[in-house]
Structure formats: C-alpha cells, structure tokens
PDB file of C-alpha atoms in Angstrom:
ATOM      1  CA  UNK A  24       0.000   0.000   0.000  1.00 48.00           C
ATOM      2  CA  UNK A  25       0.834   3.683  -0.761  1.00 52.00           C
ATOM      3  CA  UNK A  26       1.319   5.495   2.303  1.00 62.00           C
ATOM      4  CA  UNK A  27      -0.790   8.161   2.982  1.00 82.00           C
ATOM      5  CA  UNK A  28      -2.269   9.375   6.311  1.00 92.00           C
ATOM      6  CA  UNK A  29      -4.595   8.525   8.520  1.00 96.00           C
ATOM      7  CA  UNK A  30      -7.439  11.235   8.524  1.00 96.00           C
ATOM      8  CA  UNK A  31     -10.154   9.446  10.623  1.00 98.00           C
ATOM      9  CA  UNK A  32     -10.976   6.419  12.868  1.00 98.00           C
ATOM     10  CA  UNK A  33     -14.507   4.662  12.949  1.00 98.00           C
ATOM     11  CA  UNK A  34     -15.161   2.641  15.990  1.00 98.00           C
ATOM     12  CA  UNK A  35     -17.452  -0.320  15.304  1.00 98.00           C
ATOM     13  CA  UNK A  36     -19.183  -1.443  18.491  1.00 97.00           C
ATOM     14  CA  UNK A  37     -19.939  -5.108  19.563  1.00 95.00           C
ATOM     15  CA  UNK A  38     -23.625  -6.244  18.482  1.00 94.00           C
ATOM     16  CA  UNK A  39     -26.279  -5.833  21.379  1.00 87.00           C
ATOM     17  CA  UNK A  40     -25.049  -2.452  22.262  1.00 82.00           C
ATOM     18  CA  UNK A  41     -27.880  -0.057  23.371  1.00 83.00           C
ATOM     19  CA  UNK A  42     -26.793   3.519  22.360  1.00 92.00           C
ATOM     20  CA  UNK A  43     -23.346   3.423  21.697  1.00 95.00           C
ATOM     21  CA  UNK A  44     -22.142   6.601  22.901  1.00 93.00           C
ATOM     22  CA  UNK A  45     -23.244   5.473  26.280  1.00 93.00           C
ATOM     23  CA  UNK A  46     -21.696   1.922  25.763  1.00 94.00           C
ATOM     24  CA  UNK A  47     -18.277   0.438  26.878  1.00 96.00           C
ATOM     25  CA  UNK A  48     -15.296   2.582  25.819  1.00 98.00           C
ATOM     26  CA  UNK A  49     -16.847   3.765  22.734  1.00 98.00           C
ATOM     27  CA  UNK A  50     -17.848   7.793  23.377  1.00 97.00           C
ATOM     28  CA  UNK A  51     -15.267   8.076  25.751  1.00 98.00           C
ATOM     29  CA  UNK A  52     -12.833   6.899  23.044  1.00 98.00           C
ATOM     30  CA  UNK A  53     -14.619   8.832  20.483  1.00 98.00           C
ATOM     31  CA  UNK A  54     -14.617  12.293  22.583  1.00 98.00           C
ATOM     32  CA  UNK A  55     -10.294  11.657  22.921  1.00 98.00           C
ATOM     33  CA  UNK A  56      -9.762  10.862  19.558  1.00 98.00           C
ATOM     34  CA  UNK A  57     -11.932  14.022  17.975  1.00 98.00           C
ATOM     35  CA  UNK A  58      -9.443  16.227  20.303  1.00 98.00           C
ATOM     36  CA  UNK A  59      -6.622  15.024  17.795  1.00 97.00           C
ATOM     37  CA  UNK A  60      -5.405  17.804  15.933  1.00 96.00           C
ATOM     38  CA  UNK A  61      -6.324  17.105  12.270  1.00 95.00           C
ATOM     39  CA  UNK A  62      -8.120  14.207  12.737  1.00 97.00           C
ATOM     40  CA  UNK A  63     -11.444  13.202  13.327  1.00 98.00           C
ATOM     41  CA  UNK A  64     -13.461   9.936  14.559  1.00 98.00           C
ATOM     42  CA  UNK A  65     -16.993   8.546  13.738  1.00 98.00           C
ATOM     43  CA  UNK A  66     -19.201   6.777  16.430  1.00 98.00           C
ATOM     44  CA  UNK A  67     -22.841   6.038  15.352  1.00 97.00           C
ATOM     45  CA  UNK A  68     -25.366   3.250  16.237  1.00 96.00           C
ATOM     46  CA  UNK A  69     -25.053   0.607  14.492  1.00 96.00           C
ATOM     47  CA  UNK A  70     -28.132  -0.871  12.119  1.00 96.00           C
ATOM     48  CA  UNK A  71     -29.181  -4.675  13.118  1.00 95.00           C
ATOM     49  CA  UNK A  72     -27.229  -3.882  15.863  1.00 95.00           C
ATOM     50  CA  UNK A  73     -28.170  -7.107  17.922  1.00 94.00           C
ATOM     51  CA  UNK A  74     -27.024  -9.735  14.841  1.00 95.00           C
ATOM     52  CA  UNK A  75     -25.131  -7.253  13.669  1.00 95.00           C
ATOM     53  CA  UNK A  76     -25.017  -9.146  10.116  1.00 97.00           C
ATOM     54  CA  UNK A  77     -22.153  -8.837   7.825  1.00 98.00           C
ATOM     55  CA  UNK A  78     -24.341  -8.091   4.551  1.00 98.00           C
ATOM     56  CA  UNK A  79     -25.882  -5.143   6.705  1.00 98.00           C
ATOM     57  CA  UNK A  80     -22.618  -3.698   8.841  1.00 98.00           C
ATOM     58  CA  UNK A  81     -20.383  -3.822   6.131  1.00 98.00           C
ATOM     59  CA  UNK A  82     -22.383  -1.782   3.427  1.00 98.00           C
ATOM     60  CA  UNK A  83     -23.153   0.728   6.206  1.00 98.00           C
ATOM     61  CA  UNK A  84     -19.640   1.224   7.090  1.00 98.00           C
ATOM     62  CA  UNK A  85     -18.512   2.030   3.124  1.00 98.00           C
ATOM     63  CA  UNK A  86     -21.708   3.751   2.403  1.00 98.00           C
ATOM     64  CA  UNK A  87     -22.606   5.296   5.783  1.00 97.00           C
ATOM     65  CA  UNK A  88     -19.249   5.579   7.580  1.00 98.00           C
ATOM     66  CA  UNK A  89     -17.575   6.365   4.534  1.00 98.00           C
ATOM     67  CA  UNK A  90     -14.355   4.254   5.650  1.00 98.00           C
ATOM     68  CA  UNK A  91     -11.544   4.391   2.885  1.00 98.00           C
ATOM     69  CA  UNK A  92      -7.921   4.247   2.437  1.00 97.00           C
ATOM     70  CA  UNK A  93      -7.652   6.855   5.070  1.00 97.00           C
ATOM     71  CA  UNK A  94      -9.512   5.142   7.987  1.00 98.00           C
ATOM     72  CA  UNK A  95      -8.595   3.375  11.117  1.00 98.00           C
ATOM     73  CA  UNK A  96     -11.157   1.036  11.781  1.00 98.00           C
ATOM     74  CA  UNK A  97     -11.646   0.283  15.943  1.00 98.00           C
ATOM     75  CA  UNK A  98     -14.023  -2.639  15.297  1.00 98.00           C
ATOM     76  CA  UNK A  99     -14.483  -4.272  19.616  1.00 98.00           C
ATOM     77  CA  UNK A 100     -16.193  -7.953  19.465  1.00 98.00           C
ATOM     78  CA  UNK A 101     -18.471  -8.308  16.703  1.00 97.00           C
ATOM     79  CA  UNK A 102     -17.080  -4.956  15.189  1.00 98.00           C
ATOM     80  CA  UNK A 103     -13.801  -6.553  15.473  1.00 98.00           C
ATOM     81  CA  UNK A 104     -14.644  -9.290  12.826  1.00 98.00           C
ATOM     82  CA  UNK A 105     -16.501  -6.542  10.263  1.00 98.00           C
ATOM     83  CA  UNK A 106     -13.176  -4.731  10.297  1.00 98.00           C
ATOM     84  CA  UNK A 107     -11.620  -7.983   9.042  1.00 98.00           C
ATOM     85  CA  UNK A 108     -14.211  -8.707   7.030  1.00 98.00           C
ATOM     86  CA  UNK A 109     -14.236  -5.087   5.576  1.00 98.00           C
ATOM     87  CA  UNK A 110     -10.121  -5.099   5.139  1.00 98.00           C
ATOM     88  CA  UNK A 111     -10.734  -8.580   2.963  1.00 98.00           C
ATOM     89  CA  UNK A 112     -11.834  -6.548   0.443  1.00 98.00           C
ATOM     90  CA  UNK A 113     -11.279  -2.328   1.014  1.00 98.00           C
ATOM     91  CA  UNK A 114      -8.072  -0.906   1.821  1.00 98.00           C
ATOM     92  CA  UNK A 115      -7.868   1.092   5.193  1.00 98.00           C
ATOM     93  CA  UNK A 116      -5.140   3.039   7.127  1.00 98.00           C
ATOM     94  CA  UNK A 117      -5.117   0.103   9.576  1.00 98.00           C
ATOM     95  CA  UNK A 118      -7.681  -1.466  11.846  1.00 98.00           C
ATOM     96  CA  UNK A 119      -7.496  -1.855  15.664  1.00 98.00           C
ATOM     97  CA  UNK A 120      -8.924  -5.142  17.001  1.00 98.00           C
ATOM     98  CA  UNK A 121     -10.423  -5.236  20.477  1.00 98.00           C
ATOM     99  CA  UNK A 122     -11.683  -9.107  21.705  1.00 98.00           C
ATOM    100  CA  UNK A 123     -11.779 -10.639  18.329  1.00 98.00           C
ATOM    101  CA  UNK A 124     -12.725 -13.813  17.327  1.00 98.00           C
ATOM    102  CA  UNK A 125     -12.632 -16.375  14.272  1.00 98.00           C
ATOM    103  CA  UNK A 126     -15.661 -18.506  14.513  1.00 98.00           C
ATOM    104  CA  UNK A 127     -19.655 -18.417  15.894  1.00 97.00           C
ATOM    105  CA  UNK A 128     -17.967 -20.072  19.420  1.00 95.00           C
ATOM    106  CA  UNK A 129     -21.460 -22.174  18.892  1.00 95.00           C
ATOM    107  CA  UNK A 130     -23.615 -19.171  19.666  1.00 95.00           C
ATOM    108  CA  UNK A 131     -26.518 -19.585  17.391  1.00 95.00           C
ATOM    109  CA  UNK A 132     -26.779 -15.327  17.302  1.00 92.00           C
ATOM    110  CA  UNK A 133     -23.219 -14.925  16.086  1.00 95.00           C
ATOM    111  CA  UNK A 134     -23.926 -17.789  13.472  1.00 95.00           C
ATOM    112  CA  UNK A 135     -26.675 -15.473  11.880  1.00 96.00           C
ATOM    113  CA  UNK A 136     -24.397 -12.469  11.237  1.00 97.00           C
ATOM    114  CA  UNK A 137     -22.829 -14.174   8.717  1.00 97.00           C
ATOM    115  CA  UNK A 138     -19.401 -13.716   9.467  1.00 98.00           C
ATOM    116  CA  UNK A 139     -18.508 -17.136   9.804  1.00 98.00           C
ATOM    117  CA  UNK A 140     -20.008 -19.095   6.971  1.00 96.00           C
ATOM    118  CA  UNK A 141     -17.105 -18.365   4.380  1.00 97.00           C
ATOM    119  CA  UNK A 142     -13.380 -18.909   4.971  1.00 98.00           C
ATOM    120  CA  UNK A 143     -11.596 -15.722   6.168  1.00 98.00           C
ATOM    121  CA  UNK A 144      -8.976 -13.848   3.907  1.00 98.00           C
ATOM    122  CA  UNK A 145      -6.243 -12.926   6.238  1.00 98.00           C
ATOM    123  CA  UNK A 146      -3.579 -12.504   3.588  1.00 98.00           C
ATOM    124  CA  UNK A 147      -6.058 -10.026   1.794  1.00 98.00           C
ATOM    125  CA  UNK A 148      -6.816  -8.143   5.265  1.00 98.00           C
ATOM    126  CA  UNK A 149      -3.070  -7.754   5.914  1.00 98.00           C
ATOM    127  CA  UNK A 150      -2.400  -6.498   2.437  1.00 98.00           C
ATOM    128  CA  UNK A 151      -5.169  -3.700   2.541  1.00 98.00           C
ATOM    129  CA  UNK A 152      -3.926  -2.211   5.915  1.00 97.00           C
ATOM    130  CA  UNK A 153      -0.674  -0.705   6.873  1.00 97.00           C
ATOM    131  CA  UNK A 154      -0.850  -1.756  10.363  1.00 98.00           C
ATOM    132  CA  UNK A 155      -2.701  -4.359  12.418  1.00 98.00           C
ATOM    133  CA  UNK A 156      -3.175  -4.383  16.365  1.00 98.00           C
ATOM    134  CA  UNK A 157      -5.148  -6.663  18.496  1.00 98.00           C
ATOM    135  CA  UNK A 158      -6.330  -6.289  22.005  1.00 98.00           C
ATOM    136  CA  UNK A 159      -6.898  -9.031  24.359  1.00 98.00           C
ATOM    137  CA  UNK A 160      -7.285 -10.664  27.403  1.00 98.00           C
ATOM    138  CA  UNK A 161      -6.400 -14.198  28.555  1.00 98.00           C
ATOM    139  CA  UNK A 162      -9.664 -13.528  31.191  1.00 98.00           C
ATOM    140  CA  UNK A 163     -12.357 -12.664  28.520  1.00 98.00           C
ATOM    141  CA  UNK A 164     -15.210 -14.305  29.617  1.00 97.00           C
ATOM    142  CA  UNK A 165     -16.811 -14.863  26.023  1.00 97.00           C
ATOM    143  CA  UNK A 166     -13.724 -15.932  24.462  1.00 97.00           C
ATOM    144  CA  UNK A 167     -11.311 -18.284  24.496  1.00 98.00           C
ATOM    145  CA  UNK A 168      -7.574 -17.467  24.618  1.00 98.00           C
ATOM    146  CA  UNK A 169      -6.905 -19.673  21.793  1.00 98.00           C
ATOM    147  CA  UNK A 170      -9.874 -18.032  19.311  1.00 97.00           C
ATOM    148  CA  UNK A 171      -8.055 -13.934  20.082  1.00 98.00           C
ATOM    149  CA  UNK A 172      -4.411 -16.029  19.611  1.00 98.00           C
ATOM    150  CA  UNK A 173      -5.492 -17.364  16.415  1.00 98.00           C
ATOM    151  CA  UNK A 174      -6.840 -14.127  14.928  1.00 98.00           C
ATOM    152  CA  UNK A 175      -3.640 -12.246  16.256  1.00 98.00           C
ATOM    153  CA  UNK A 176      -1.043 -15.435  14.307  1.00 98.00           C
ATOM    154  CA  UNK A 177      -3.215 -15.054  11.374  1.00 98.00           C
ATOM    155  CA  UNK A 178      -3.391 -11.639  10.464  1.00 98.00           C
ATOM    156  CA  UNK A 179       0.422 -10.829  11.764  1.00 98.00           C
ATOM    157  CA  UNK A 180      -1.146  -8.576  14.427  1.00 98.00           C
ATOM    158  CA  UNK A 181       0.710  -6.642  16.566  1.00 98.00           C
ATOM    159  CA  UNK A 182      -1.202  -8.550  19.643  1.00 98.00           C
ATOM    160  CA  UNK A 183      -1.319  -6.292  22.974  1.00 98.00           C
ATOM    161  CA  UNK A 184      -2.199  -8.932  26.007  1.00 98.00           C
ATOM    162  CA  UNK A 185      -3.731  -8.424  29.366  1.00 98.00           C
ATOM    163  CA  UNK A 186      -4.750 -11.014  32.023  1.00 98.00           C
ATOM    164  CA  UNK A 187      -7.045  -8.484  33.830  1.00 98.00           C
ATOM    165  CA  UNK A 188      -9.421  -6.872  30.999  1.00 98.00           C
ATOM    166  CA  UNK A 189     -11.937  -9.319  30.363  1.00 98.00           C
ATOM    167  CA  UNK A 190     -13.974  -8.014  27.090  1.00 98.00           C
ATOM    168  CA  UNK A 191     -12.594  -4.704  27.404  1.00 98.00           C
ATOM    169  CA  UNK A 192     -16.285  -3.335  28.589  1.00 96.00           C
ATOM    170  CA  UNK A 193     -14.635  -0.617  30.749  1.00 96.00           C
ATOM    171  CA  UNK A 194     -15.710   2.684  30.590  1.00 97.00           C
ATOM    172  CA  UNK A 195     -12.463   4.234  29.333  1.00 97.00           C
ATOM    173  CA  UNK A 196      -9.409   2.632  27.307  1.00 98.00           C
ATOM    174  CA  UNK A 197      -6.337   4.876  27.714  1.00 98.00           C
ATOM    175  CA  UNK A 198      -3.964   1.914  25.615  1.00 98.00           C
ATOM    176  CA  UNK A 199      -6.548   2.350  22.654  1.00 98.00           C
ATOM    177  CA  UNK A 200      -5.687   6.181  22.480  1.00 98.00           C
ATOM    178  CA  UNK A 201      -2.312   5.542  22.804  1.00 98.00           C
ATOM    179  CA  UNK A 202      -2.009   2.985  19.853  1.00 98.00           C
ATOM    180  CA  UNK A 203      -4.100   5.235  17.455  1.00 98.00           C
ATOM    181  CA  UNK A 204      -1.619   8.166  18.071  1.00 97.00           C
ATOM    182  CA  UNK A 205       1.715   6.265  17.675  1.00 97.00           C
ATOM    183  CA  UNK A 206       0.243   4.980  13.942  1.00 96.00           C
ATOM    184  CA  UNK A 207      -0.735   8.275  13.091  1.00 95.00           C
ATOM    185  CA  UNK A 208       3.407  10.082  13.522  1.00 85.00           C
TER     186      UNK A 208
END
C-alpha cells in the first residue's frame, strides 16, 4: 500500500449495544480521539445492531461511515470481525482489534451475522492495511484465549495482552488512544 495518512478512525461497536455513545469505551474513546489535531473519529449506532449481520454492517460502514484508504477502523467484538471482514476486500489506514474472534464459538446469534459461513482472507486483510493491532485478554469471559491467539497469528497482528481486561467493557481505554496516536506520527 501507498502510504498516505490517517485522517479518521470509525469505531465499530460489539452487536447488542444499546446507544453506543453510552456503551463500553466507545464515546469516551470517540470524545479523545476528535481532540486530535487534524483528525477526526466517527461513532454512530449501528443498524441490526443485535445480529449485527455482515451483509448489513459492512455496506453501512462504506456507504454510511464512509471508511476508505484513510480510515482506522476500531471494530471491539463483533465490530472486530466486520473490520476484518471489511479489510478482505477495502483498503484502510489500519484497523485496531479489540476481543476478536474467528468462529460463531457455537452461539446460534453470532452464526446469523454471517461472518462465519465463508473462509476468512487474512492474507487479503493484511495487504489492505498498513498496520494491524489486536487487544486481548487471557480472562475474557466470552472468548477463548486460543480463538483472540489465532486471529492475532493469522493476520500478523501486533497482539497487545492483558490477564485483567476481560472483554474490554470498561468505561475508558487509555492503551486504545495511545495505539491510534503512535500509527498516526
């Protein structure tokens, strides 16, 4: 990829989200990274936000979101695997994974969205971003160790571990912050 610069970040929540602002990490998050000189970040509600379905999300975040070339994608659970799924085939700045995951973990919900039914591209993901990092937490209580490990092998990811963070449902996420603003000197 050509290097150009990161303008904006879009954080894509996890499905079953209420409003997002008040959600998790996400408006905090948002409010920190919209205080970035020259660069902005988009936080909206989601539609189908409780299957959160691939042939929905991903349309909304090209047409909707307008992600592009220039776009750091924060996708957190569900929203992590869209940002995958949307780097398979759209170049982005990079994408920031937060608990993500590689199959439905038997949950017949997650099975709906889609996701999951086709194999994944990682090769194609890692060649439409400049930079990959991954979030997680050997105490997540939806997912198992080995599911965040194999996302993190597969895409090359530049994997940032905790013991202590569970799903990363706090209501801040200082480390996020910190990543975004290292990628974007």
């Amino acid at each position: 990829m050509t290097s150009l610069k990161a303008e904006k970040a879009v954080i894509v929540p996890g499905n079953g989200c209420g409003d997002v602002a008040d959600s998790n990490w996400y408006g905090w998050a948002n409010r920190k990274l919209n205080e970035i000189p020259g660069f902005s970040s988009i936080l909206r509600n989601m539609p189908d936000p409780i299957t959160a379905r691939e042939s929905i999300w991903l349309p909304f975040m090209k047409d909707e979101l307008k992600v592009d070339e220039k776009t750091i994608i924060i996708g957190h659970s569900s929203g992590a695997c869209a940002a995958i799924r949307f780097a398979e085939s759209n170049p982005v700045y990079g994408i920031v994974l937060v608990g993500a995951y590689h199959t439905d973990l038997g949950d017949y919900n997650e099975g709906e969205s889609g996701y999951f039914n086709h194999p994944w591209h990682w090769e194609k993901a890692r060649e439409n971003t400049q930079f990959i990092v991954q979030f997680g937490s050997t105490d997540d209580p939806f997912l198992p160790w080995s599911e965040q490990e194999f996302v993190s092998t597969s895409l090359h990811a530049d994997l940032k571990k905790f013991e202590d963070r569970g799903h990363f449902m706090d209501e801040s996420f200082p480390e996020l912050i910190s990543v975004v603003k290292q990628h974007l000197k």
